Each structure stands twice: as structure tokens, then as C-alpha cells.
mmCIF file of C-alpha atoms in Angstrom:
data_model
loop_
_atom_site.group_PDB
_atom_site.id
_atom_site.type_symbol
_atom_site.label_atom_id
_atom_site.label_comp_id
_atom_site.label_asym_id
_atom_site.label_seq_id
_atom_site.Cartn_x
_atom_site.Cartn_y
_atom_site.Cartn_z
ATOM 1 C CA MET A 794 -12.445 2.592 14.433
ATOM 2 C CA TYR A 795 -9.614 0.483 13.442
ATOM 3 C CA GLU A 796 -9.627 -2.470 15.295
ATOM 4 C CA ILE A 797 -10.180 -5.713 13.984
ATOM 5 C CA GLN A 798 -12.577 -7.330 16.681
ATOM 6 C CA PHE A 799 -12.386 -10.902 15.657
ATOM 7 C CA GLU A 800 -10.256 -13.410 13.657
ATOM 8 C CA PRO A 801 -10.748 -13.365 9.838
ATOM 9 C CA HIS A 802 -10.877 -16.522 8.221
ATOM 10 C CA PRO A 803 -7.376 -17.444 7.271
ATOM 11 C CA MET A 804 -8.427 -17.171 3.464
ATOM 12 C CA GLN A 805 -8.924 -13.647 3.971
ATOM 13 C CA LEU A 806 -5.315 -13.586 3.743
ATOM 14 C CA MET A 807 -5.199 -9.744 3.722
ATOM 15 C CA ARG A 808 -7.645 -9.631 6.760
ATOM 16 C CA HIS A 809 -6.210 -12.148 8.695
ATOM 17 C CA ARG A 810 -2.575 -11.216 8.223
ATOM 18 C CA ALA A 811 -3.651 -7.232 9.659
ATOM 19 C CA TRP A 812 -5.319 -8.852 12.853
ATOM 20 C CA GLN A 813 -2.465 -10.888 13.563
ATOM 21 C CA ILE A 814 0.013 -7.725 12.969
ATOM 22 C CA GLN A 815 -2.649 -5.802 15.591
ATOM 23 C CA GLN A 816 -2.989 -8.622 17.998
ATOM 24 C CA TRP A 817 0.784 -8.733 18.348
ATOM 25 C CA THR A 818 1.974 -5.290 18.446
ATOM 26 C CA LEU A 819 -0.788 -4.811 21.037
ATOM 27 C CA GLN A 820 1.149 -6.880 23.641
ATOM 28 C CA CYS A 821 3.968 -5.116 23.143
ATOM 29 C CA CYS A 822 2.351 -1.703 23.710
ATOM 30 C CA HIS A 823 0.870 -3.270 26.883
ATOM 31 C CA LYS A 824 4.413 -4.123 27.683
ATOM 32 C CA ALA A 825 5.576 -0.776 26.942
ATOM 33 C CA LYS A 826 2.841 0.922 28.761
ATOM 34 C CA GLN A 827 3.857 -0.880 32.027
ATOM 35 C CA GLN A 828 7.455 -0.201 31.458
ATOM 36 C CA LEU A 829 6.931 3.247 30.899
ATOM 37 C CA GLY A 830 4.347 3.874 33.769
ATOM 38 C CA PHE A 831 2.004 6.357 31.861
ATOM 39 C CA GLU A 832 0.362 6.580 28.897
ATOM 40 C CA PRO A 833 2.205 7.060 25.739
ATOM 41 C CA ILE A 834 1.295 7.701 22.226
ATOM 42 C CA PHE A 835 2.856 5.261 19.815
ATOM 43 C CA GLY A 836 3.802 6.444 16.375
ATOM 44 C CA MET A 837 5.802 5.228 13.255
ATOM 45 C CA ASP A 838 5.740 1.679 12.463
ATOM 46 C CA THR A 839 4.414 1.407 15.765
ATOM 47 C CA ALA A 840 1.343 2.919 14.854
ATOM 48 C CA LEU A 841 1.413 1.594 11.408
ATOM 49 C CA ALA A 842 1.127 -1.905 13.037
ATOM 50 C CA LEU A 843 -1.370 -0.958 15.567
ATOM 51 C CA LEU A 844 -3.484 0.322 12.104
ATOM 52 C CA GLY A 845 -2.694 -3.606 10.922
ATOM 53 C CA ILE A 846 -0.180 -2.382 8.509
ATOM 54 C CA SER A 847 3.602 -3.846 7.689
ATOM 55 C CA ARG A 848 4.837 -4.948 11.298
ATOM 56 C CA LYS A 849 6.860 -7.788 10.978
ATOM 57 C CA SER A 850 5.437 -10.316 13.873
ATOM 58 C CA GLU A 851 9.169 -10.928 15.664
ATOM 59 C CA GLU A 852 9.906 -7.359 15.762
ATOM 60 C CA SER A 853 9.101 -6.181 19.663
ATOM 61 C CA THR A 854 10.956 -2.517 19.792
ATOM 62 C CA VAL A 855 8.207 -0.007 20.003
ATOM 63 C CA THR A 856 8.023 3.851 19.206
ATOM 64 C CA ILE A 857 6.290 6.300 21.242
ATOM 65 C CA VAL A 858 5.957 10.359 20.594
ATOM 66 C CA LEU A 859 6.405 12.988 23.027
ATOM 67 C CA PRO A 860 6.026 16.500 22.984
ATOM 68 C CA SER A 861 8.799 18.085 22.316
ATOM 69 C CA SER A 862 8.974 19.801 26.395
ATOM 70 C CA GLN A 863 8.775 16.278 27.378
ATOM 71 C CA LYS A 864 11.834 14.950 25.631
ATOM 72 C CA ARG A 865 13.866 12.195 27.679
ATOM 73 C CA SER A 866 17.297 10.957 27.223
ATOM 74 C CA ARG A 867 16.715 7.394 28.527
ATOM 75 C CA PHE A 868 13.810 4.689 28.073
ATOM 76 C CA PRO A 869 13.516 1.314 28.821
ATOM 77 C CA ARG A 870 15.060 -1.130 26.392
ATOM 78 C CA GLY A 871 13.082 -1.942 23.060
ATOM 79 C CA ILE A 872 11.309 1.518 23.272
ATOM 80 C CA GLU A 873 12.398 4.439 21.161
ATOM 81 C CA CYS A 874 11.292 8.019 21.360
ATOM 82 C CA ARG A 875 10.190 10.890 18.536
ATOM 83 C CA THR A 876 9.151 14.130 19.630
ATOM 84 C CA TRP A 877 6.891 16.053 17.671
ATOM 85 C CA SER A 878 5.931 19.581 19.096
ATOM 86 C CA LYS A 879 2.025 19.406 17.940
ATOM 87 C CA ILE A 880 1.432 15.679 18.914
ATOM 88 C CA MET A 881 -1.243 16.208 21.243
ATOM 89 C CA THR A 882 -3.259 18.599 18.607
ATOM 90 C CA ASP A 883 -6.870 17.444 17.417
ATOM 91 C CA GLY A 884 -6.486 15.152 14.610
ATOM 92 C CA TYR A 885 -2.832 13.975 15.316
ATOM 93 C CA CYS A 886 -4.101 10.709 17.756
ATOM 94 C CA VAL A 887 -6.441 8.085 17.650
ATOM 95 C CA ARG A 888 -7.083 5.310 20.375
ATOM 96 C CA VAL A 889 -7.146 1.895 18.913
ATOM 97 C CA PHE A 890 -8.352 -0.865 21.543
ATOM 98 C CA ASP A 891 -6.903 0.666 24.507
ATOM 99 C CA VAL A 892 -3.725 2.460 23.386
ATOM 100 C CA TRP A 893 -3.081 5.745 21.814
ATOM 101 C CA CYS A 894 -1.179 5.961 18.615
ATOM 102 C CA THR A 895 -0.845 8.497 15.875
ATOM 103 C CA THR A 896 -3.466 8.781 13.258
ATOM 104 C CA PRO A 897 -3.152 7.457 10.089
ATOM 105 C CA GLU A 898 -2.310 10.711 8.497
ATOM 106 C CA ALA A 899 -0.226 12.009 10.922
ATOM 107 C CA THR A 900 1.381 8.742 10.653
ATOM 108 C CA PHE A 901 1.974 8.742 7.195
ATOM 109 C CA ALA A 902 3.456 12.473 7.524
ATOM 110 C CA GLN A 903 5.874 11.305 10.327
ATOM 111 C CA MET A 904 7.106 8.001 8.137
ATOM 112 C CA GLN A 905 8.469 10.073 5.704
ATOM 113 C CA ARG A 906 11.459 10.725 7.223
ATOM 114 C CA LYS A 907 12.182 7.074 7.019
ATOM 115 C CA ILE A 908 10.956 6.059 3.737
ATOM 116 C CA ASN A 909 11.650 6.743 0.322
ATOM 117 C CA LEU A 910 9.553 7.949 -2.321
ATOM 118 C CA GLU A 911 8.537 4.491 -4.069
ATOM 119 C CA ASN A 912 7.587 3.265 -0.134
ATOM 120 C CA SER A 913 5.714 6.362 0.545
ATOM 121 C CA ILE A 914 3.602 5.799 -2.927
ATOM 122 C CA ILE A 915 3.088 2.092 -1.640
ATOM 123 C CA LEU A 916 2.374 3.395 1.667
ATOM 124 C CA ALA A 917 -0.201 5.801 0.367
ATOM 125 C CA ASP A 918 -1.908 2.966 -1.431
ATOM 126 C CA ARG A 919 -2.383 0.383 1.434
ATOM 127 C CA LEU A 920 -3.869 3.374 3.439
ATOM 128 C CA LEU A 921 -6.522 3.734 0.643
ATOM 129 C CA CYS A 922 -6.841 -0.149 0.062
ATOM 130 C CA ARG A 923 -10.005 -1.551 -1.531
ATOM 131 C CA ASP A 924 -11.297 -3.368 1.412
ATOM 132 C CA GLN A 925 -13.528 -1.211 3.828
ATOM 133 C CA LEU A 926 -12.313 -3.214 6.866
ATOM 134 C CA LEU A 927 -8.660 -2.492 5.825
ATOM 135 C CA ARG A 928 -9.104 0.997 4.292
ATOM 136 C CA ARG A 929 -7.206 3.615 6.960
ATOM 137 C CA SER A 930 -7.893 7.168 5.337
ATOM 138 C CA THR A 931 -8.811 8.890 2.020
ATOM 139 C CA LEU A 932 -6.564 10.866 -0.159
ATOM 140 C CA TRP A 933 -7.788 14.403 0.633
ATOM 141 C CA LYS A 934 -7.720 13.398 3.857
ATOM 142 C CA LEU A 935 -3.389 12.423 3.173
ATOM 143 C CA GLN A 936 -3.336 15.701 1.492
ATOM 144 C CA ASP A 937 -5.006 17.895 3.872
ATOM 145 C CA PHE A 938 -2.692 16.855 6.754
ATOM 146 C CA LEU A 939 0.411 17.180 4.634
ATOM 147 C CA LEU A 940 -0.038 20.605 3.371
ATOM 148 C CA ALA A 941 -0.805 21.426 7.260
ATOM 149 C CA THR A 942 2.551 20.059 8.283
ATOM 150 C CA LYS A 943 4.966 21.475 5.687
ATOM 151 C CA TYR A 944 7.281 22.067 8.703
ATOM 152 C CA LEU A 945 8.088 18.114 8.808
ATOM 153 C CA VAL A 946 11.166 16.653 7.709
ATOM 154 C CA LYS A 947 10.531 15.303 3.929
ATOM 155 C CA VAL A 948 6.779 16.445 4.025
ATOM 156 C CA ASP A 949 7.168 17.233 0.669
ATOM 157 C CA GLN A 950 7.889 13.814 -0.183
ATOM 158 C CA GLY A 951 4.402 12.437 1.064
ATOM 159 C CA ILE A 952 2.836 15.502 -1.226
ATOM 160 C CA ARG A 953 4.497 14.082 -4.043
ATOM 161 C CA ALA A 954 3.964 10.388 -3.304
ATOM 162 C CA LEU A 955 0.231 11.278 -3.139
ATOM 163 C CA ARG A 956 0.188 12.329 -6.878
ATOM 164 C CA LEU A 957 0.654 8.447 -7.779
ATOM 165 C CA ALA A 958 -1.233 6.991 -5.081
ATOM 166 C CA GLU A 959 -4.252 5.000 -6.033
ATOM 167 C CA THR A 960 -7.747 4.747 -4.245
ATOM 168 C CA GLY A 961 -8.681 0.816 -4.602
ATOM 169 C CA THR A 962 -5.251 -1.127 -4.218
ATOM 170 C CA ASP A 963 -5.201 -4.572 -2.868
ATOM 171 C CA SER A 964 -1.560 -5.457 -1.821
ATOM 172 C CA PRO A 965 1.779 -3.778 -1.805
ATOM 173 C CA ALA A 966 3.023 -6.262 -4.548
ATOM 174 C CA GLU A 967 -0.015 -4.740 -6.848
ATOM 175 C CA SER A 968 1.416 -1.146 -6.268
ATOM 176 C CA ARG A 969 4.962 -2.076 -6.747
ATOM 177 C CA LEU A 970 3.621 -3.791 -10.329
ATOM 178 C CA ARG A 971 1.880 -0.713 -10.829
ATOM 179 C CA LEU A 972 5.115 1.297 -10.458
ATOM 180 C CA GLU A 973 7.309 -0.314 -12.625
ATOM 181 C CA LEU A 974 4.611 -0.168 -15.255
ATOM 182 C CA LEU A 975 4.756 3.719 -15.131
ATOM 183 C CA GLN A 976 8.343 3.984 -14.785
ATOM 184 C CA ARG A 977 8.946 1.664 -18.111
ATOM 185 C CA GLY A 978 6.490 4.269 -19.775
ATOM 186 C CA PHE A 979 3.569 2.244 -19.742
ATOM 187 C CA PRO A 980 0.000 4.618 -19.213
ATOM 188 C CA ASN A 981 -1.246 3.861 -16.001
ATOM 189 C CA PRO A 982 -3.380 0.899 -15.634
ATOM 190 C CA LYS A 983 -6.926 0.827 -13.664
ATOM 191 C CA VAL A 984 -6.731 -0.945 -10.446
ATOM 192 C CA ASN A 985 -8.859 -3.408 -9.472
ATOM 193 C CA TYR A 986 -10.857 -3.049 -12.646
ATOM 194 C CA GLU A 987 -14.350 -4.580 -12.103
ATOM 195 C CA LEU A 988 -15.413 -6.821 -15.334
ATOM 196 C CA LYS A 989 -18.750 -8.594 -15.533
ATOM 197 C CA GLY A 990 -19.079 -12.172 -17.540
ATOM 198 C CA GLU A 991 -21.771 -13.717 -19.249
ATOM 199 C CA ASP A 992 -23.119 -15.380 -16.092
ATOM 200 C CA GLY A 993 -23.401 -11.729 -14.648
ATOM 201 C CA GLU A 994 -20.581 -12.217 -11.893
ATOM 202 C CA SER A 995 -18.515 -9.644 -11.427
ATOM 203 C CA ARG A 996 -14.612 -10.552 -11.344
ATOM 204 C CA PHE A 997 -11.961 -7.769 -10.461
ATOM 205 C CA LEU A 998 -8.794 -7.610 -12.073
ATOM 206 C CA ASP A 999 -5.658 -6.620 -9.975
ATOM 207 C CA LEU A 1000 -4.442 -3.908 -13.283
ATOM 208 C CA ALA A 1001 -6.133 -3.425 -16.241
ATOM 209 C CA TYR A 1002 -5.806 -1.794 -19.924
ATOM 210 C CA PRO A 1003 -9.559 -2.215 -20.962
ATOM 211 C CA GLN A 1004 -8.737 -0.371 -24.209
ATOM 212 C CA PHE A 1005 -6.446 -3.211 -25.048
ATOM 213 C CA ASN A 1006 -8.096 -6.082 -23.431
ATOM 214 C CA ILE A 1007 -4.938 -7.024 -21.473
ATOM 215 C CA ALA A 1008 -4.988 -7.196 -17.652
ATOM 216 C CA LEU A 1009 -2.105 -8.142 -14.801
ATOM 217 C CA GLU A 1010 -2.628 -10.454 -12.382
ATOM 218 C CA TYR A 1011 0.151 -10.456 -9.386
ATOM 219 C CA ASN A 1012 -0.087 -14.043 -7.522
ATOM 220 C CA GLY A 1013 1.430 -14.605 -4.346
ATOM 221 C CA GLN A 1014 2.418 -17.974 -3.167
ATOM 222 C CA HIS A 1015 -1.058 -18.748 -1.579
ATOM 223 C CA HIS A 1016 -2.095 -18.651 -5.303
ATOM 224 C CA LEU A 1017 -0.673 -22.152 -5.767
ATOM 225 C CA LYS A 1018 -3.273 -23.227 -3.522
ATOM 226 C CA GLN A 1019 -6.217 -21.370 -5.573
ATOM 227 C CA TYR A 1020 -5.212 -22.765 -8.996
ATOM 228 C CA ILE A 1021 -8.742 -24.014 -9.755
ATOM 229 C CA GLN A 1022 -10.673 -21.393 -9.003
ATOM 230 C CA ASP A 1023 -8.356 -18.863 -11.078
ATOM 231 C CA SER A 1024 -8.176 -21.246 -14.179
ATOM 232 C CA SER A 1025 -11.917 -21.009 -14.211
ATOM 233 C CA ARG A 1026 -11.573 -17.282 -13.638
ATOM 234 C CA LEU A 1027 -9.121 -17.217 -16.358
ATOM 235 C CA ASN A 1028 -11.335 -18.961 -18.892
ATOM 236 C CA VAL A 1029 -14.086 -16.068 -18.594
ATOM 237 C CA LEU A 1030 -11.108 -13.665 -19.212
ATOM 238 C CA GLN A 1031 -10.431 -15.699 -22.251
ATOM 239 C CA ALA A 1032 -13.921 -15.919 -23.878
ATOM 240 C CA GLN A 1033 -14.253 -12.279 -23.625
ATOM 241 C CA GLN A 1034 -10.760 -11.926 -25.770
ATOM 242 C CA TRP A 1035 -8.780 -10.743 -22.491
ATOM 243 C CA LYS A 1036 -5.076 -11.325 -22.533
ATOM 244 C CA VAL A 1037 -3.928 -11.586 -18.620
ATOM 245 C CA PHE A 1038 -0.361 -11.387 -17.836
ATOM 246 C CA TYR A 1039 0.675 -13.143 -14.192
ATOM 247 C CA ALA A 1040 3.408 -11.796 -12.168
ATOM 248 C CA TRP A 1041 5.303 -13.366 -9.474
ATOM 249 C CA ASP A 1042 7.732 -11.957 -6.928
ATOM 250 C CA SER A 1043 10.575 -12.917 -9.119
ATOM 251 C CA THR A 1044 9.103 -10.638 -11.717
ATOM 252 C CA LEU A 1045 9.575 -7.601 -9.643
ATOM 253 C CA TYR A 1046 13.220 -8.423 -8.443
ATOM 254 C CA ASP A 1047 14.605 -10.637 -11.271
ATOM 255 C CA GLU A 1048 15.744 -8.075 -13.948
ATOM 256 C CA TYR A 1049 15.822 -10.126 -16.804
ATOM 257 C CA GLU A 1050 12.466 -11.754 -16.126
ATOM 258 C CA ALA A 1051 11.095 -8.400 -15.490
ATOM 259 C CA ASP A 1052 12.477 -7.275 -18.945
ATOM 260 C CA CYS A 1053 10.956 -10.341 -20.587
ATOM 261 C CA TYR A 1054 7.722 -10.096 -18.982
ATOM 262 C CA PHE A 1055 7.111 -6.358 -19.893
ATOM 263 C CA ALA A 1056 8.204 -6.758 -23.370
ATOM 264 C CA ASN A 1057 5.587 -9.158 -23.770
ATOM 265 C CA ILE A 1058 2.961 -6.883 -22.381
ATOM 266 C CA GLU A 1059 4.372 -4.187 -24.905
ATOM 267 C CA THR A 1060 4.107 -6.109 -27.771
ATOM 268 C CA ALA A 1061 0.343 -7.602 -27.282
ATOM 269 C CA MET A 1062 -0.591 -3.729 -26.615
ATOM 270 C CA ARG A 1063 1.183 -2.903 -30.380
ATOM 271 C CA ASN A 1064 -0.784 -5.745 -31.557
ATOM 272 C CA GLU A 1065 -4.328 -4.260 -30.333
ATOM 273 C CA GLY A 1066 -2.829 -0.836 -31.727
ATOM 274 C CA LEU A 1067 -0.686 1.023 -29.203
ATOM 275 C CA LYS A 1068 1.011 4.007 -30.592
ATOM 276 C CA GLY A 1069 3.868 5.920 -29.745
ATOM 277 C CA VAL A 1070 7.220 5.241 -27.848
ATOM 278 C CA LEU A 1071 6.916 3.757 -24.674
ATOM 279 C CA ARG A 1072 9.441 6.432 -23.034
ATOM 280 C CA ALA A 1073 11.339 5.341 -19.302
ATOM 281 C CA ARG A 1074 10.779 7.749 -16.199
ATOM 282 C CA THR A 1075 12.063 7.561 -12.914
ATOM 283 C CA LEU A 1076 9.178 7.938 -9.860
ATOM 284 C CA THR A 1077 11.067 11.311 -9.178
ATOM 285 C CA GLU A 1078 10.578 12.515 -12.834
ATOM 286 C CA LEU A 1079 6.627 10.812 -12.503
ATOM 287 C CA VAL A 1080 5.751 12.716 -9.597
ATOM 288 C CA ASP A 1081 6.318 16.242 -11.108
ATOM 289 C CA GLY A 1082 2.973 16.570 -12.089
ATOM 290 C CA ARG A 1083 3.750 17.531 -15.937
ATOM 291 C CA ARG A 1084 3.090 13.897 -17.192
ATOM 292 C CA ARG A 1085 0.969 12.350 -15.073
ATOM 293 C CA ASN A 1086 -2.393 12.509 -16.994
ATOM 294 C CA LYS A 1087 -0.508 12.192 -20.784
ATOM 295 C CA LYS A 1088 -2.039 9.692 -22.544
ATOM 296 C CA VAL A 1089 -0.522 6.992 -24.885
ATOM 297 C CA GLY A 1090 -2.211 6.932 -28.034
ATOM 298 C CA ARG A 1091 -4.155 3.652 -29.755
#
């Protein structure tokens, strides 16, 4: 169900990275099975990695999940154990290739004890991504699982995180860019907004405000190799009077650069008729549910 059976082309960046993560983690899990002498269920970061998400290739420690009744005090080096009384319940485990791990929904729930609110939203976005091969769940499946497991540590954080999660994202960096917009008071942008050119070809914008003809594009280092293609794409957007603001890693992590970047976007929006004051909010305030649907006027 979640296996990437064949190596994707390296130009398919997200798919190829997910395949690499899966393959490395499978090796680690096979080694752990031999050391343990039984069929374990892998959870937490290891389960995410078996799903093709987030694991660093050099990391070899794996996490297994046992029923509380089978708790042990010692495990071989490189294996850590968590207990979960309901781990053997239907809907909690899935087989990926020839190993067992927690389902995407169970993994998201269990990860709440380890990650903060921002990373919880980003993880939800990743599980709901646009790529059908890499999409691991739906908003409703995640929500239903969390509501059924309210006894878990910090499960309420996951429920709140889903209020800001978006289906159809492409990368964690784009999610961070979107969350930064919201915290600075901007309205919620459209994710992977489809725009058709006069040639009839569809182009997808990372984040977009169609009412202002403004788009935000996140550029990773790989985009340097796609400069010609991206320039052609930009020409089409400019022909339709779109203003495109490109963000890089430094945009998200350099405070001065970020302030300048978002100030330019606000100026462009006001030139297009944005009204009202952009009021900064923390993620905690944003997920409380009271302002999520409030619109900024034009």
C-alpha cells in the first residue's frame, strides 16, 4: 500500500528522496528483526521512515512498539522501545514490504508526544501531500483516529494541528512558509493553486492569493538547476499580471530577510486593494478555532 516499488527518477525529487528513506530504513528494520528474534512493530520516527517520511539516512536507531503487557527493560543497542496497550488493535498497524509498522494515523497520534505544534502541522501536511504516490492519509482519517485515542499524551495537540493542516501540499518548506504567513496576519493562501496559461497548460503555484494575483514560490537548492524552466514559467505568470515572490531557505531562517520579504508582499497586496490591519498571531492562537475562517478584506 505504501511501498515505492521502483526507484523514481532523481529529477522526481520528493519521490526519489522518499524511496531512499524507505530503502535505508528497511535495512535497519531487517537488522533489528534479526537481533530481536521476533516480528516487531516499528513506530514513531521509524514508522514515518517506512512510509518514506523524514528519516535521516545516517540514523540507524529504530523504535519498536510493544503491548504494555510485553514491556521489557533491555534491548540490543540501536533499538528503543515504546509501549502502547492498544497496539494490536485493528487499524493501528500496517505491513510495509515485509515489516510491520504503525499506520499513518497511529504514527501521527504517537508522534505528538515528541514534536511541537508547528511540526505537528507540518507532519499533517506531509501525510496529506499532493503527490498521490506519497500521500499517506486523509484529514478525516487522521481526525477520526485522534478523537478515538484521546487518552494518548498530547493527542489534543494533534487535533488542534489539523485545524491548520492543508491537503495537497508539496514540501515541509512550503508548509513553514504558509504558517509564517498566517502568524504574520496574512490570510490563508491557496495551496498548489492551478493556473492555466493561454497555451492551455496548467501550472501550479506553491502558495497563491488569486484575489491579489500574488504568488509565493519556495525555491530549494535544486531549483538552481531548473532556472531556464522556471524563467519560462515566470514569463507566463507575468503575462497574466501575477506578482511572484520567491522564498529560499534563508527567507525562513533569517529574521531580517524574512521581515523584508513579507513586508514586500504586504505592500503588493495593499497596492491591489488589501484593507485592514494584519495582526500577528501565534500558532496557538491560530488553532484555537475562532479566527480560522475570518477573511481579510480587499
